Coordinates of C-alpha atoms and ligand atoms in Angstrom, one line a residue:
N139 CA 67.2 105.0 100.4
P140 CA 69.6 102.2 101.1
V141 CA 69.3 98.8 102.6
D142 CA 71.9 97.7 105.1
L143 CA 74.1 94.9 103.6
S144 CA 76.5 93.9 106.3
G145 CA 77.3 97.6 107.0
A146 CA 77.4 98.5 103.3
A147 CA 74.7 100.9 101.9
Y148 CA 72.8 99.0 99.2
F149 CA 70.7 100.9 96.7
P150 CA 68.8 98.4 94.6
A151 CA 67.6 99.6 91.2
A152 CA 69.3 103.0 91.7
L153 CA 69.7 103.5 87.9
D154 CA 66.9 103.4 85.4
Q155 CA 67.3 101.8 81.9
A156 CA 68.4 105.0 80.2
A157 CA 71.1 105.7 82.8
Q158 CA 72.3 102.1 82.6
S159 CA 72.5 102.3 78.7
A160 CA 74.4 105.7 79.0
L161 CA 76.9 104.1 81.4
V162 CA 77.5 101.2 79.0
E163 CA 78.3 103.7 76.2
D164 CA 80.7 105.4 78.6
V165 CA 82.3 102.1 79.4
R166 CA 82.7 101.2 75.7
A167 CA 84.5 104.5 75.2
I168 CA 86.9 103.7 78.0
L169 CA 87.6 100.3 76.6
R170 CA 88.4 101.8 73.1
V171 CA 91.3 103.6 74.8
A172 CA 92.1 101.1 77.5
P173 CA 91.2 97.6 76.3
L174 CA 90.2 94.9 78.7
V175 CA 93.1 92.7 79.9
Q176 CA 93.0 89.3 81.5
P177 CA 95.1 89.9 84.7
M178 CA 97.6 87.4 85.9
T179 CA 97.9 86.9 89.7
P180 CA 101.4 87.0 91.1
S181 CA 101.3 83.2 91.4
G182 CA 100.8 83.0 87.7
K183 CA 97.1 82.0 87.5
P184 CA 95.0 84.1 85.1
M185 CA 91.9 85.7 86.6
S186 CA 88.6 84.9 85.1
V187 CA 87.5 88.5 85.3
R188 CA 88.9 90.9 82.6
M189 CA 89.8 94.4 83.7
S190 CA 90.4 97.9 82.6
A191 CA 90.1 101.3 84.3
A192 CA 89.7 105.0 83.9
G193 CA 91.1 107.9 86.0
D194 CA 94.5 108.8 87.4
Y195 CA 95.2 105.1 88.4
G196 CA 94.2 101.7 87.3
W197 CA 94.6 98.5 89.4
V198 CA 96.7 95.9 87.7
T199 CA 98.2 92.5 88.6
D200 CA 100.9 90.5 86.9
R201 CA 103.8 88.3 87.8
K202 CA 105.4 91.3 89.5
G203 CA 102.5 91.7 91.9
Y204 CA 99.3 93.7 92.2
R205 CA 99.3 97.5 92.5
Y206 CA 97.7 100.8 91.3
Q207 CA 99.6 102.3 88.4
R208 CA 99.1 105.4 86.2
R209 CA 99.3 103.5 82.9
H210 CA 97.6 100.7 81.1
P211 CA 99.8 97.6 80.6
D212 CA 100.0 98.6 77.0
G213 CA 101.7 101.9 78.1
Q214 CA 99.0 104.6 77.5
S215 CA 97.5 106.7 80.3
W216 CA 94.0 105.7 81.5
P217 CA 91.2 107.7 80.0
A218 CA 89.4 110.2 82.2
I219 CA 86.6 109.1 84.5
P220 CA 83.4 110.1 82.7
L221 CA 81.1 112.8 84.2
S222 CA 78.3 110.3 84.5
L223 CA 80.4 108.3 87.0
S224 CA 81.9 111.2 88.9
S225 CA 78.3 112.5 89.3
L226 CA 77.2 109.2 90.9
W227 CA 80.2 109.4 93.2
Q228 CA 79.1 112.9 94.3
K229 CA 75.5 111.7 94.9
Y230 CA 76.2 108.5 96.7
S231 CA 79.7 108.3 98.3
N232 CA 79.6 111.0 101.1
S233 CA 83.3 111.5 100.3
D234 CA 85.0 114.9 100.3
R235 CA 87.5 113.6 97.8
A236 CA 87.3 113.1 94.0
P237 CA 87.5 109.5 92.7
Q238 CA 90.9 108.6 91.3
C239 CA 90.1 105.3 89.8
C240 CA 87.2 103.7 88.1
L241 CA 88.0 100.0 87.9
V242 CA 86.1 98.2 85.1
N243 CA 85.5 94.5 85.8
W244 CA 84.1 92.4 83.0
Y245 CA 82.5 89.0 83.8
G246 CA 81.8 86.4 81.1
P247 CA 79.3 83.7 82.0
E248 CA 81.9 81.6 83.8
A249 CA 83.8 84.4 85.6
K250 CA 83.9 84.7 89.3
M251 CA 86.0 86.6 91.9
G252 CA 87.2 84.8 95.0
L253 CA 86.6 86.2 98.5
H254 CA 89.1 89.0 99.2
Q255 CA 89.6 92.3 100.9
D256 CA 90.3 95.6 99.1
K257 CA 93.2 97.3 100.9
D258 CA 95.6 98.5 98.3
E259 CA 94.2 102.0 98.7
A260 CA 96.2 104.4 101.0
D261 CA 93.1 105.7 103.0
L262 CA 90.8 102.9 103.9
T263 CA 88.4 105.4 105.5
Q264 CA 87.5 106.5 101.9
P265 CA 84.5 104.6 100.5
V266 CA 84.3 102.4 97.4
L267 CA 81.2 102.8 95.2
S268 CA 80.1 99.8 93.1
I269 CA 77.8 99.9 90.1
S270 CA 76.5 96.7 88.5
L271 CA 75.5 96.5 84.8
G272 CA 74.2 93.5 82.8
D273 CA 73.8 90.0 84.1
E274 CA 72.9 89.3 87.7
A275 CA 75.7 88.2 90.0
R276 CA 75.7 86.5 93.4
F277 CA 77.7 88.8 95.6
R278 CA 79.0 87.4 98.9
I279 CA 80.0 89.7 101.8
G280 CA 81.3 88.7 105.2
G281 CA 83.3 90.4 108.0
V282 CA 86.8 91.6 108.5
N283 CA 88.1 88.1 109.2
R284 CA 88.0 85.5 106.4
S285 CA 86.3 83.1 108.7
D286 CA 83.4 85.5 109.6
P287 CA 80.0 84.4 108.4
T288 CA 78.9 85.6 105.0
R289 CA 75.7 86.6 103.4
S290 CA 74.8 86.6 99.7
V291 CA 72.7 88.9 97.6
W292 CA 72.0 88.9 93.8
L293 CA 73.3 92.2 92.5
R294 CA 71.3 93.3 89.5
S295 CA 71.8 95.7 86.7
G296 CA 71.4 99.3 88.0
D297 CA 72.2 98.4 91.6
I298 CA 74.7 100.6 93.5
V299 CA 76.6 99.6 96.7
V300 CA 78.6 102.0 98.8
L301 CA 81.2 100.3 100.9
Q302 CA 82.2 102.4 103.9
G303 CA 82.8 102.1 107.6
P304 CA 83.3 98.6 108.8
S305 CA 82.1 97.1 105.5
R306 CA 85.1 98.8 103.7
L307 CA 87.4 96.0 105.0
A308 CA 84.9 93.2 104.7
Y309 CA 85.8 90.1 102.8
H310 CA 83.7 89.9 99.6
G311 CA 83.5 88.2 96.2
I312 CA 81.4 87.1 93.3
D313 CA 80.3 83.5 93.3
K314 CA 78.6 83.2 90.0
I315 CA 76.9 85.0 87.1
R316 CA 73.4 84.3 85.9
A317 CA 74.2 84.3 82.2
G318 CA 71.5 85.8 80.0
S319 CA 69.6 87.4 82.9
S320 CA 69.9 90.9 81.4
S321 CA 69.6 92.2 77.9
L322 CA 71.5 95.4 78.6
L323 CA 74.7 94.3 76.9
Q324 CA 75.1 92.9 73.4
S325 CA 76.1 89.5 74.7
S326 CA 75.7 87.9 78.1
G327 CA 78.1 89.1 80.7
R328 CA 78.4 91.6 83.5
I329 CA 80.2 94.8 84.1
N330 CA 81.0 96.0 87.6
L331 CA 82.4 99.6 88.0
T332 CA 84.1 100.6 91.2
L333 CA 85.0 104.2 92.0
R334 CA 87.9 104.6 94.4
V335 CA 90.2 107.1 96.1
V336 CA 93.7 105.6 95.7
D337 CA 96.3 107.9 97.4
Ligands
MD3_641 C1 83.4 95.4 99.7 N1 84.4 93.7 92.7 O1 86.6 95.1 92.2 S1 81.6 94.9 93.7 C2 86.5 94.6 93.3 O2 81.3 92.8 91.4 C3 85.4 93.7 93.6 O3 83.2 93.0 90.5 C4 83.2 92.9 92.8 O4 85.3 93.1 94.6 C5 82.5 92.9 91.5 O5 87.4 94.6 94.2 C6 82.3 93.3 93.9 C7 81.2 95.3 95.4 C8 82.4 95.7 96.3 C9 83.4 96.4 95.7 C10 84.4 96.9 96.6 C11 84.4 96.5 97.9 C12 82.4 95.3 97.6 C13 83.4 95.7 98.4 C14 85.4 97.0 98.8 C15 85.4 96.6 100.1 C16 84.4 95.8 100.6
FE642 FE1 86.9 93.8 95.9

């Protein structure tokens, strides 16, 4: 059962090694259809995290702005969300909806993600489910105001976090990756998967 993490439900070590390896294979299959891209913020700065997605929608950002869209930047539809991931949504999310997006974030050793809120989804009462795979990452979560105090936790491979309730609008980010802390992936790096209801 979960640990309270600033209102989020944190399930450390929810996935065993076999489940983690199976998810990595599912991610590799997604990436064969929808390769990782280095997103550009609207201001023209490249993000250090590379991204792809599965499902009806992917989240993209470029000089035109950030948004959910039904196609990869290369033009193809996103691949379907694998059953392994929709099953985890069923088990952990407490949502009555099906996930419409599985965002794939890939972190190299130097990648990070600044403090931000997720509010591009139409219904912010729907949860977001996060799965961490590979190297450990220092995750920071605060409150609904950028200036609220934050706390940090190292997310490890196999951890699941369900963001719902007040935590759904909390500021959060990834400060750093502990490169080489996991041998799950072929190289050092981290994958974060987030399942979302978009519209
Ligand atoms: C708190 N991803 O994709 S996962 C993101 O590790 C994102 O890649 C981070 O922030 C990552 O938007 C953090 C944990 C997480 C995901 C979604 C949230 C925390 C959240 C949405 C609302 C509040
Ligand atoms: Fe986020």
